[in-house]
Coordinates of C-alpha atoms and ligand atoms in Angstrom, one line a residue:
X1 CA 114.2 56.6 10.4
X2 CA 112.6 57.5 13.7
X3 CA 115.2 57.9 16.1
X4 CA 118.1 59.5 14.2
X5 CA 118.5 63.1 13.7
X6 CA 117.2 64.8 10.6
X7 CA 119.0 66.5 8.1
X8 CA 117.1 70.4 7.1
X9 CA 119.5 72.3 5.5
X10 CA 118.0 75.6 7.2
X11 CA 117.8 74.7 10.7
X12 CA 121.0 72.2 10.7
X13 CA 122.4 75.8 9.1
X14 CA 121.2 77.5 12.1
X15 CA 122.6 75.0 14.8
X16 CA 126.0 75.6 13.2
X17 CA 125.4 79.9 13.8
X18 CA 124.5 78.7 17.3
X19 CA 127.1 76.6 18.2
X20 CA 130.4 78.5 17.3
X21 CA 128.6 81.6 19.4
X22 CA 127.9 79.2 22.6
X23 CA 131.4 78.3 21.6
X24 CA 131.0 74.4 22.0
X25 CA 134.0 73.9 19.8
X26 CA 137.0 71.5 20.8
X27 CA 138.7 74.2 22.5
X28 CA 135.5 75.6 24.0
X29 CA 134.7 73.1 25.7
X30 CA 138.3 72.0 26.9
X31 CA 138.3 75.9 28.7
X32 CA 135.1 75.6 30.2
X33 CA 135.3 71.9 31.5
X34 CA 139.1 72.9 32.4
X35 CA 142.1 70.3 32.1
X36 CA 140.3 68.5 35.1
X37 CA 136.9 67.3 34.5
X38 CA 138.4 67.3 30.4
X39 CA 140.6 64.6 31.3
X40 CA 137.9 62.9 33.4
X41 CA 135.5 62.7 31.0
X42 CA 138.3 60.9 28.5
X43 CA 138.6 58.1 31.1
X44 CA 134.4 58.3 31.1
X45 CA 134.3 59.8 34.8
X46 CA 131.5 62.2 34.0
X47 CA 131.6 63.4 37.8
X48 CA 133.8 66.2 37.9
X49 CA 132.1 67.6 34.3
X50 CA 129.0 67.5 35.9
X51 CA 129.9 68.7 39.0
X52 CA 132.1 71.9 36.9
X53 CA 128.6 72.6 34.6
X54 CA 126.1 72.0 37.6
X55 CA 123.3 75.6 37.1
X56 CA 123.8 77.9 40.0
X57 CA 120.8 80.5 40.7
X58 CA 122.9 83.7 41.6
X59 CA 124.9 83.4 38.0
X60 CA 124.8 86.5 36.1
X61 CA 126.1 85.0 32.5
X62 CA 124.5 82.6 30.6
X63 CA 126.7 79.4 30.2
X64 CA 125.4 78.2 26.8
X65 CA 128.1 75.7 26.2
X66 CA 128.0 74.3 29.9
X67 CA 124.1 73.6 29.4
X68 CA 125.0 72.2 25.9
X69 CA 127.5 69.9 27.6
X70 CA 125.2 68.6 30.1
X71 CA 122.8 68.2 28.0
X72 CA 124.7 66.2 25.0
X73 CA 127.8 64.8 26.3
X74 CA 126.5 64.0 30.0
X75 CA 122.7 62.7 29.3
X76 CA 121.3 65.4 31.6
X77 CA 118.2 67.1 31.3
X78 CA 118.1 70.9 31.3
X79 CA 115.4 73.6 31.3
X80 CA 114.2 74.2 28.3
X81 CA 114.7 77.8 28.7
X82 CA 118.6 77.4 29.5
X83 CA 118.4 75.2 26.4
X84 CA 116.5 77.8 23.9
X85 CA 119.1 80.2 25.5
X86 CA 121.9 78.4 24.4
X87 CA 120.4 77.8 20.9
X88 CA 119.0 80.9 20.3
X89 CA 118.0 81.1 16.9
X90 CA 117.4 77.7 16.2
X91 CA 115.3 77.5 19.2
X92 CA 113.9 74.5 21.2
X93 CA 111.9 73.6 18.1
X94 CA 114.5 73.5 16.1
X95 CA 116.3 71.0 18.0
X96 CA 113.6 69.0 18.6
X97 CA 112.4 69.2 14.6
X98 CA 116.1 68.3 14.3
X99 CA 115.7 65.6 16.5
X100 CA 118.4 66.2 18.9
X101 CA 116.2 66.5 21.7
X102 CA 112.5 65.6 23.6
X103 CA 110.9 68.2 25.5
X104 CA 109.6 67.0 28.7
X105 CA 106.4 67.6 31.1
X106 CA 108.6 68.2 34.2
X107 CA 111.8 68.2 36.2
X108 CA 111.8 64.4 36.7
X109 CA 114.5 62.0 39.7
X110 CA 118.2 62.2 39.6
X111 CA 120.0 59.8 37.5
X112 CA 121.6 60.0 34.0
X113 CA 119.8 60.9 30.9
X114 CA 116.6 62.3 33.4
X115 CA 118.6 63.9 35.8
X116 CA 116.7 67.1 35.8
X117 CA 119.2 70.2 36.9
X118 CA 116.3 71.4 38.8
X119 CA 113.4 73.9 37.9
X120 CA 114.4 75.9 34.3
X121 CA 115.6 79.2 34.3
X122 CA 112.3 80.9 33.5
X123 CA 111.1 78.8 35.8
X124 CA 109.4 76.8 34.2
X125 CA 108.9 73.2 34.2
X126 CA 109.2 71.9 31.2
X127 CA 113.2 70.3 30.1
X128 CA 115.0 68.8 27.5
X129 CA 116.5 65.2 27.1
X130 CA 119.1 64.7 24.4
X131 CA 118.1 62.3 22.1
X132 CA 121.2 61.3 20.6
X133 CA 125.4 62.5 21.9
X134 CA 126.7 66.0 20.1
X135 CA 130.0 67.4 20.1
X136 CA 132.6 68.9 19.2
X137 CA 135.1 68.0 16.7
X138 CA 137.7 69.2 14.5
X139 CA 141.6 69.3 13.2
X140 CA 143.7 72.0 11.9
X141 CA 141.8 73.4 9.4
X142 CA 137.8 72.6 10.4
X143 CA 135.3 73.2 13.5
X144 CA 133.2 70.2 12.7
X145 CA 130.1 68.6 15.0
X146 CA 129.6 65.1 15.2
X147 CA 125.6 63.4 16.6
X148 CA 126.1 59.8 17.6
X149 CA 123.7 57.9 19.5
X150 CA 124.3 59.0 23.9
X151 CA 126.9 57.1 24.7
X152 CA 127.1 54.8 28.0
X153 CA 128.5 57.6 30.1
X154 CA 125.0 59.4 29.1
X155 CA 122.9 56.4 29.5
X156 CA 124.6 54.7 32.5
X157 CA 123.7 51.2 30.9
X158 CA 124.2 49.2 28.5
X159 CA 124.0 50.3 24.9
X160 CA 121.5 48.6 22.0
X161 CA 123.0 46.5 19.6
X162 CA 122.6 48.5 16.7
X163 CA 124.3 51.5 19.0
X164 CA 126.2 53.8 16.4
X165 CA 129.3 54.6 18.1
X166 CA 130.2 57.9 18.7
X167 CA 134.1 58.9 17.9
X168 CA 136.5 56.9 19.6
X169 CA 140.4 56.5 20.0
X170 CA 140.5 53.7 17.7
X171 CA 138.4 56.7 15.3
X172 CA 140.9 59.4 15.6
X173 CA 143.9 56.5 15.5
X174 CA 142.9 56.1 11.6
X175 CA 142.6 59.4 11.5
X176 CA 145.8 60.3 12.6
X177 CA 147.3 57.5 10.4
X178 CA 145.4 57.7 7.1
X179 CA 147.5 59.7 3.9
X180 CA 145.6 62.8 2.9
X181 CA 147.3 63.4 -0.9
X182 CA 144.5 65.0 -3.0
X183 CA 142.4 62.1 -4.3
X184 CA 139.5 62.2 -6.8
X185 CA 137.5 59.9 -5.2
X186 CA 137.3 57.9 -1.9
X187 CA 135.6 55.3 0.6
X188 CA 134.8 55.5 3.8
X189 CA 133.5 51.6 4.3
X190 CA 131.3 51.3 7.5
X191 CA 131.2 55.2 7.9
X192 CA 129.3 55.0 11.4
X193 CA 128.9 58.3 12.4
X194 CA 130.7 60.0 9.9
X195 CA 133.9 60.8 11.3
X196 CA 136.3 59.8 8.1
X197 CA 134.6 60.6 5.8
X198 CA 134.8 64.5 7.6
X199 CA 138.1 64.2 7.2
X200 CA 137.9 63.0 3.4
X201 CA 136.0 66.5 2.8
X202 CA 139.7 67.9 2.6
X203 CA 140.9 66.2 0.5
X204 CA 138.6 63.9 -1.8
X205 CA 137.0 65.4 -5.0
X206 CA 134.2 62.6 -4.9
X207 CA 133.4 60.8 -1.4
X208 CA 131.1 56.9 -1.2
X209 CA 130.4 56.1 2.3
X210 CA 129.0 52.9 3.4
X211 CA 127.8 51.0 6.2
X212 CA 125.0 47.6 7.0
X213 CA 123.5 49.7 9.6
X214 CA 120.8 52.5 7.8
X215 CA 121.4 54.8 11.6
X216 CA 124.2 54.5 10.8
X217 CA 123.9 56.2 8.0
X218 CA 121.0 58.5 8.8
X219 CA 123.8 59.6 11.7
X220 CA 126.3 60.3 8.9
X221 CA 124.6 62.1 6.2
X222 CA 123.4 64.7 9.1
X223 CA 126.9 64.8 10.0
X224 CA 127.8 65.7 7.0
X225 CA 124.8 67.8 6.2
X226 CA 125.9 69.5 9.4
X227 CA 129.5 70.4 8.0
X228 CA 128.3 71.5 4.5
X229 CA 126.1 73.8 6.1
X230 CA 130.0 75.6 6.5
X231 CA 129.7 77.4 3.4
X232 CA 129.4 76.1 -0.1
X233 CA 131.9 73.4 -1.3
X234 CA 132.6 72.4 2.5
X235 CA 131.5 68.7 1.3
X236 CA 132.4 67.5 -2.0
X237 CA 129.4 64.9 -3.9
X238 CA 128.9 62.1 -1.7
X239 CA 127.0 59.5 -1.6
X240 CA 125.4 57.3 1.2
X241 CA 125.2 53.5 0.8
X242 CA 124.0 50.2 2.5
X243 CA 125.6 47.2 2.5
X244 CA 127.9 45.0 3.7
X245 CA 132.2 45.8 3.3
X246 CA 132.5 46.5 -0.7
X247 CA 129.6 44.9 -2.2
X248 CA 128.1 48.1 -2.4
X249 CA 130.5 49.6 -4.5
X250 CA 130.5 46.5 -6.5
X251 CA 132.6 47.0 -9.6
X252 CA 133.4 50.9 -8.4
X253 CA 137.1 52.5 -8.6
X254 CA 138.7 54.2 -5.5
X255 CA 141.9 56.7 -5.1
X256 CA 141.6 55.3 -1.5
X257 CA 139.2 54.0 0.6
X258 CA 139.3 54.1 4.4
X259 CA 138.0 52.3 6.7
X260 CA 137.7 51.0 10.6
X261 CA 136.1 48.1 10.0
X262 CA 134.0 46.0 12.9
X263 CA 137.1 43.9 13.6
X264 CA 136.8 42.9 17.1
X265 CA 137.3 39.5 17.5
X266 CA 133.7 38.4 19.2
X267 CA 132.5 34.9 20.3
X268 CA 129.7 33.5 18.2
X269 CA 128.2 30.6 20.3
X270 CA 127.5 32.2 23.1
X271 CA 124.6 34.5 24.5
X272 CA 126.1 37.7 24.0
X273 CA 125.1 40.8 22.9
X274 CA 126.4 41.1 19.3
X275 CA 127.3 45.1 19.0
X276 CA 127.5 46.0 15.2
X277 CA 129.5 48.9 15.8
X278 CA 132.3 46.3 16.4
X279 CA 131.4 43.0 15.1
X280 CA 131.1 42.3 11.6
X281 CA 129.2 39.3 11.8
X282 CA 131.5 36.9 10.9
X283 CA 134.6 34.6 13.3
X284 CA 137.4 35.4 14.6
X285 CA 139.3 37.6 12.6
X286 CA 138.1 36.6 9.0
X287 CA 135.9 39.9 8.1
X288 CA 139.8 41.9 8.0
X289 CA 141.2 38.8 6.7
X290 CA 138.1 39.1 3.6
X291 CA 138.8 42.9 3.8
X292 CA 142.7 41.9 2.9
X293 CA 141.5 39.9 -0.1
X294 CA 139.0 41.8 -1.8
X295 CA 140.2 45.8 -1.4
X296 CA 142.1 45.2 -3.9
X297 CA 139.1 44.9 -6.7
X298 CA 137.8 49.0 -6.1
X299 CA 141.6 50.2 -5.8
X300 CA 142.5 51.9 -9.3
X301 CA 146.2 51.5 -10.0
X302 CA 148.4 53.4 -7.4
X303 CA 145.4 53.8 -5.4
X304 CA 145.9 52.9 -1.4
X305 CA 143.6 51.3 1.0
X306 CA 144.2 52.2 4.9
X307 CA 142.1 49.9 7.5
X308 CA 142.8 49.2 11.3
X309 CA 142.6 45.1 12.2
X310 CA 142.8 42.4 14.5
X311 CA 144.4 39.3 13.7
X312 CA 145.0 36.2 15.9
X313 CA 148.2 34.4 16.1
X314 CA 148.2 30.8 17.3
X315 CA 150.7 28.5 18.8
X316 CA 153.3 28.3 17.2
X317 CA 153.3 31.2 14.9
X318 CA 154.0 34.2 14.5
X319 CA 152.1 37.3 13.4
X320 CA 154.8 38.0 10.5
X321 CA 153.6 34.6 9.7
X322 CA 150.5 35.0 9.6
X323 CA 149.9 37.9 7.4
X324 CA 152.1 36.3 4.9
X325 CA 149.8 34.2 4.3
X326 CA 147.1 36.5 4.1
X327 CA 148.7 38.6 2.1
X328 CA 149.8 35.2 -0.1
X329 CA 146.4 34.7 -0.5
X330 CA 145.7 37.9 -1.4
X331 CA 148.1 37.8 -4.4
X332 CA 147.1 34.7 -5.3
X333 CA 143.5 35.4 -5.1
X334 CA 143.2 39.1 -6.0
X335 CA 144.2 41.9 -8.0
X336 CA 148.9 42.2 -6.7
X337 CA 149.3 45.0 -4.2
X338 CA 152.0 46.0 -1.8
X339 CA 151.2 45.9 1.7
X340 CA 152.4 47.3 4.9
X341 CA 151.3 46.4 8.4
X342 CA 152.3 47.8 11.0
X343 CA 151.7 45.7 14.0
X344 CA 151.0 48.5 17.7
X345 CA 150.1 46.5 20.2
X346 CA 150.2 42.2 21.1
X347 CA 147.9 41.2 23.4
X348 CA 147.3 37.6 24.6
X349 CA 143.8 36.2 24.8
X350 CA 142.7 37.6 28.3
X351 CA 144.1 40.5 28.0
X352 CA 142.0 40.9 24.7
X353 CA 138.9 39.5 26.5
X354 CA 139.1 41.8 29.6
X355 CA 139.4 44.8 27.3
X356 CA 136.1 43.9 25.2
X357 CA 134.0 42.4 27.7
X358 CA 134.0 45.6 29.2
X359 CA 133.7 47.4 26.5
X360 CA 129.6 48.0 26.0
X361 CA 129.5 48.9 30.1
X362 CA 129.6 45.3 31.5
X363 CA 131.0 46.0 35.1
X364 CA 134.3 43.4 36.6
X365 CA 133.0 41.1 39.1
X366 CA 129.4 41.4 37.5
X367 CA 127.8 37.9 36.3
X368 CA 127.8 38.8 32.7
X369 CA 131.3 40.5 32.7
X370 CA 132.6 36.5 34.4
X371 CA 130.3 35.2 31.4
X372 CA 132.3 37.2 28.5
X373 CA 135.2 37.2 29.6
X374 CA 134.8 32.6 29.7
X375 CA 133.2 33.1 25.9
X376 CA 135.8 35.0 24.8
X377 CA 138.7 32.1 26.8
X378 CA 136.5 29.7 25.2
X379 CA 136.4 31.1 21.6
X380 CA 140.3 31.8 21.3
X381 CA 141.0 28.3 23.5
X382 CA 139.5 26.5 20.5
X383 CA 141.3 28.3 17.8
X384 CA 145.0 27.5 19.9
X385 CA 145.2 31.4 19.8
X386 CA 148.0 32.3 21.8
X387 CA 147.9 36.6 21.1
X388 CA 146.2 39.0 18.8
X389 CA 147.3 41.6 17.4
X390 CA 146.2 45.0 16.6
X391 CA 147.7 47.2 13.7
X392 CA 147.5 49.4 11.3
X393 CA 147.2 48.0 7.3
X394 CA 148.2 49.9 4.4
X395 CA 147.8 48.2 1.0
X396 CA 148.8 49.8 -2.2
X397 CA 147.8 48.7 -5.8
X398 CA 150.8 49.1 -7.8
X399 CA 151.0 51.9 -10.5
X400 CA 153.4 49.6 -12.9
X401 CA 153.4 46.1 -13.4
X402 CA 156.6 45.1 -11.4
X403 CA 156.1 42.7 -8.0
X404 CA 154.9 44.1 -5.1
X405 CA 156.2 45.0 -1.7
X406 CA 155.7 43.7 1.7
X407 CA 156.4 45.4 5.3
X408 CA 155.3 44.0 8.5
X409 CA 156.6 46.0 11.4
X410 CA 156.5 46.8 14.4
X411 CA 155.9 49.9 16.8
X412 CA 155.0 49.6 20.0
X413 CA 156.0 53.1 21.8
X414 CA 154.7 56.3 20.5
X415 CA 154.6 57.5 16.5
X416 CA 154.0 60.9 15.2
X417 CA 150.7 62.7 15.7
X418 CA 149.8 62.8 12.6
X419 CA 151.4 59.6 11.1
X420 CA 149.5 60.4 7.2
X421 CA 152.8 62.2 5.9
X422 CA 154.9 59.0 7.3
X423 CA 153.4 57.3 6.0
X424 CA 152.5 58.6 3.0
X425 CA 156.6 59.5 2.8
X426 CA 157.2 54.7 4.0
X427 CA 154.7 54.4 0.6
X428 CA 156.9 56.8 -1.8
X429 CA 160.1 55.6 -0.5
X430 CA 159.4 51.5 -0.3
X431 CA 158.0 51.8 -3.9
X432 CA 161.1 53.8 -5.3
X433 CA 162.8 50.9 -3.9
X434 CA 161.0 48.5 -5.0
X435 CA 161.6 49.8 -8.7
X436 CA 166.0 50.5 -8.4
X437 CA 168.6 47.7 -7.8
X438 CA 171.2 47.9 -5.3
X439 CA 173.6 50.0 -7.3
X440 CA 171.1 52.8 -7.8
X441 CA 170.3 52.2 -4.0
X442 CA 174.4 53.4 -3.5
X443 CA 174.4 55.9 -6.3
X444 CA 172.0 58.1 -4.2
X445 CA 173.7 60.8 -1.8
X446 CA 171.5 60.3 1.2
X447 CA 171.6 62.3 3.8
X448 CA 170.5 61.7 7.7
X449 CA 167.4 62.7 8.4
X450 CA 167.0 65.8 10.6
X451 CA 165.0 64.1 13.4
X452 CA 168.1 61.3 13.4
X453 CA 169.8 61.2 16.6
X454 CA 172.7 59.0 18.1
X455 CA 173.3 57.6 21.0
X456 CA 176.6 56.2 21.9
X457 CA 176.9 53.4 25.0
X458 CA 180.0 52.1 27.3
X459 CA 181.4 51.5 29.7
X460 CA 182.6 53.5 32.1
X461 CA 186.5 54.7 30.7
X462 CA 186.3 52.9 27.9
X463 CA 187.5 54.8 24.6
X464 CA 185.3 52.8 22.2
X465 CA 181.8 52.9 22.8
X466 CA 179.7 48.9 23.1
X467 CA 176.2 50.3 21.7
X468 CA 175.5 52.7 19.3
X469 CA 171.5 53.4 19.3
X470 CA 170.3 55.6 16.3
X471 CA 167.0 57.0 16.7
X472 CA 164.3 58.8 15.0
X473 CA 162.4 61.1 16.6
X474 CA 159.3 61.4 15.2
X475 CA 158.2 58.9 12.1
X476 CA 157.7 55.3 13.4
X477 CA 159.9 56.2 16.6
X478 CA 162.5 53.1 15.2
X479 CA 165.7 52.7 17.3
X480 CA 168.5 50.3 15.3
X481 CA 171.5 49.2 16.5
X482 CA 174.0 50.1 14.3
X483 CA 177.8 48.5 13.6
X484 CA 180.4 50.2 13.2
X485 CA 180.1 50.7 9.2
X486 CA 176.6 51.7 9.9
X487 CA 177.4 54.2 12.5
X488 CA 180.4 55.5 9.9
X489 CA 177.9 55.6 7.2
X490 CA 175.8 57.9 9.1
X491 CA 178.6 60.0 10.1
X492 CA 179.0 61.5 6.1
X493 CA 175.9 60.5 5.2
X494 CA 175.5 64.6 4.7
X495 CA 173.8 64.4 1.0
X496 CA 177.6 65.7 -0.8
X497 CA 178.4 62.1 -1.5
X498 CA 177.0 59.2 -3.2
X499 CA 177.1 55.8 -0.7
X500 CA 179.0 54.2 -3.2
X501 CA 181.2 56.7 -2.4
X502 CA 181.0 57.1 0.9
X503 CA 181.1 53.4 1.5
X504 CA 184.3 53.3 -0.4
X505 CA 185.8 55.3 1.4
X506 CA 185.1 53.6 4.8
X507 CA 186.3 50.7 3.5
X508 CA 189.6 51.9 2.4
X509 CA 190.3 53.6 5.6
X510 CA 189.1 50.6 7.9
X511 CA 191.7 48.2 5.2
X512 CA 188.0 46.3 4.1
X513 CA 187.1 44.6 1.0
X514 CA 185.1 47.5 -0.1
X515 CA 182.6 45.0 -2.4
X516 CA 181.8 43.3 1.1
X517 CA 180.7 46.7 2.2
X518 CA 178.9 47.6 0.3
X519 CA 177.0 43.9 0.6
X520 CA 176.6 44.2 4.0
X521 CA 175.6 47.8 4.3
X522 CA 173.1 47.9 1.2
X523 CA 170.1 46.2 3.2
X524 CA 170.6 48.0 6.2
X525 CA 170.4 51.3 3.8
X526 CA 167.6 50.0 2.1
X527 CA 165.5 49.9 6.0
X528 CA 167.0 52.9 6.6
X529 CA 165.8 54.7 3.3
X530 CA 162.1 52.8 3.7
X531 CA 161.8 54.6 7.0
X532 CA 162.5 57.9 6.3
X533 CA 166.0 57.4 7.9
X534 CA 167.8 58.6 5.0
X535 CA 166.2 60.7 3.2
Ligands
SAM601 C1 134.0 50.7 14.5 S1 132.7 51.1 13.8 C2 133.4 52.5 12.9 C3 132.8 53.7 12.5 C4 133.7 55.2 12.2 N1 133.8 55.1 10.6 C5 134.9 55.5 12.7 O1 135.9 55.3 12.0 O2 134.3 55.3 14.0 C6 132.2 50.4 12.5 C7 131.3 50.5 11.3 O3 130.6 49.3 10.8 C8 129.9 49.3 10.6 N2 129.5 47.6 9.5 C9 129.9 46.6 10.6 N3 129.4 45.7 9.6 C10 129.8 45.7 8.4 C11 129.6 44.7 7.3 N4 129.9 44.0 7.6 N5 129.7 46.1 6.9 C12 129.7 47.4 6.1 N6 129.7 48.4 7.9 C13 129.5 47.6 8.3 C14 128.8 49.0 11.9 O4 127.6 49.7 11.6 C15 130.0 50.5 12.3 O5 129.1 51.9 12.0

């Protein structure tokens, strides 16, 4: 593709070395901009960062990191000499050859992508304009760099319909929730700039990434090649395939499938820009629904698929009923799968319309924004949609022929970061519960997880609490209201006594029927084991 970066292994190695030497890393940029400008940029307000990186005539040291931020994140024109000094081994010609920048003849006027920093340091006329966004990204073990199309902040205007998105909140949410077990083969469906694939390099022996967009695949190829230039083996064997949803990998099997799919519900019958990165070309929530239906066909036994999604909840129904129907359909038509859906947000149609009408660059109050807002409202009204849910979907193909389990949970508050270890533990716990009887649950000496605390609330002066809350410090941050029996059991659950013995002792002390106590508590114990409050 002529308007996407180019893979050239020799030049990529030089680029990588220069970016690292310039401290153009996540920490380096945060330090260079300071907390206020960094936070403002996070809110898509570039002005503090622009002021913080403004070149000064009196500067005595070179500001490589500042130059790279101005050029690649803020979309400002910089002097060719300044870029040559920021990328000393790659040089300006190398950056042009990689398709990252364009050389221009002389200084230009003020404004995004074209706003000049004044005469270049060398006093020459030549200036450089970024042709893509390039920014540092990382996890605990890696410094990566990710190229994507220039953002709205840099362009100062609307995005093209085939815009290749950089790393956003949805990308990092999925990355946080992904189970990071070592896996043989992994699939990143709808890879975009390849951010999920970068994370997979840490725990997959081989990978396939797909996208419907050729431009996205070009960016992903560039970013993964840049990561691969760190050292041999930094990126496992990788295939990039173009096509719609699972079609390019039909007949293949994976141990892990991750996808931040184009799940945004977008009106189809209006004169709206349909952004490739967020709109899968289908009405309502049918793209996510079809992913649920089909993904089992590419999972090997024991394999896990994780993706984000939106779902419509029509008037008079609950989101759990909607998901119940989706999963029944999936079980009828596809490979039976365990399903764990965590709803993180629920919006009414107007809230949803406001969120997405702004995305892409339309300003609230403008005619374009109002037209889009109205189109969303009409679209939802046509299907009698009352709420739109957002959440994280984890599907698992059982490794044996047992019946699949379902867990449809809500978690609207803060959760652990990263969430992957919680999801991993939750999958194992739910699977264990599905494979074990109530008597076997009672036969275990459970203990309260170390992050569980208890709160007692009561009227001033009252001898006994009227409410006991059991609070999980990590994981999904669950808060459970405990009755007398559960509170008594949790008070003695220290891994010494089996649940059966502890409940029988409680029944004796309270003069209750032991069988009734067990029957009342087993479902509650299962619930707490599933979410890791009892381990
Ligand atoms: C929201 S972006 C996600 C990008 C990246 N994986 C991330 O986590 O940030 C969705 C991606 O799906 C791609 N896409 C859109 N429709 C698709 C389809 N029908 N099949 C496969 N990919 C599609 C888009 O081109 C885009 O790159």
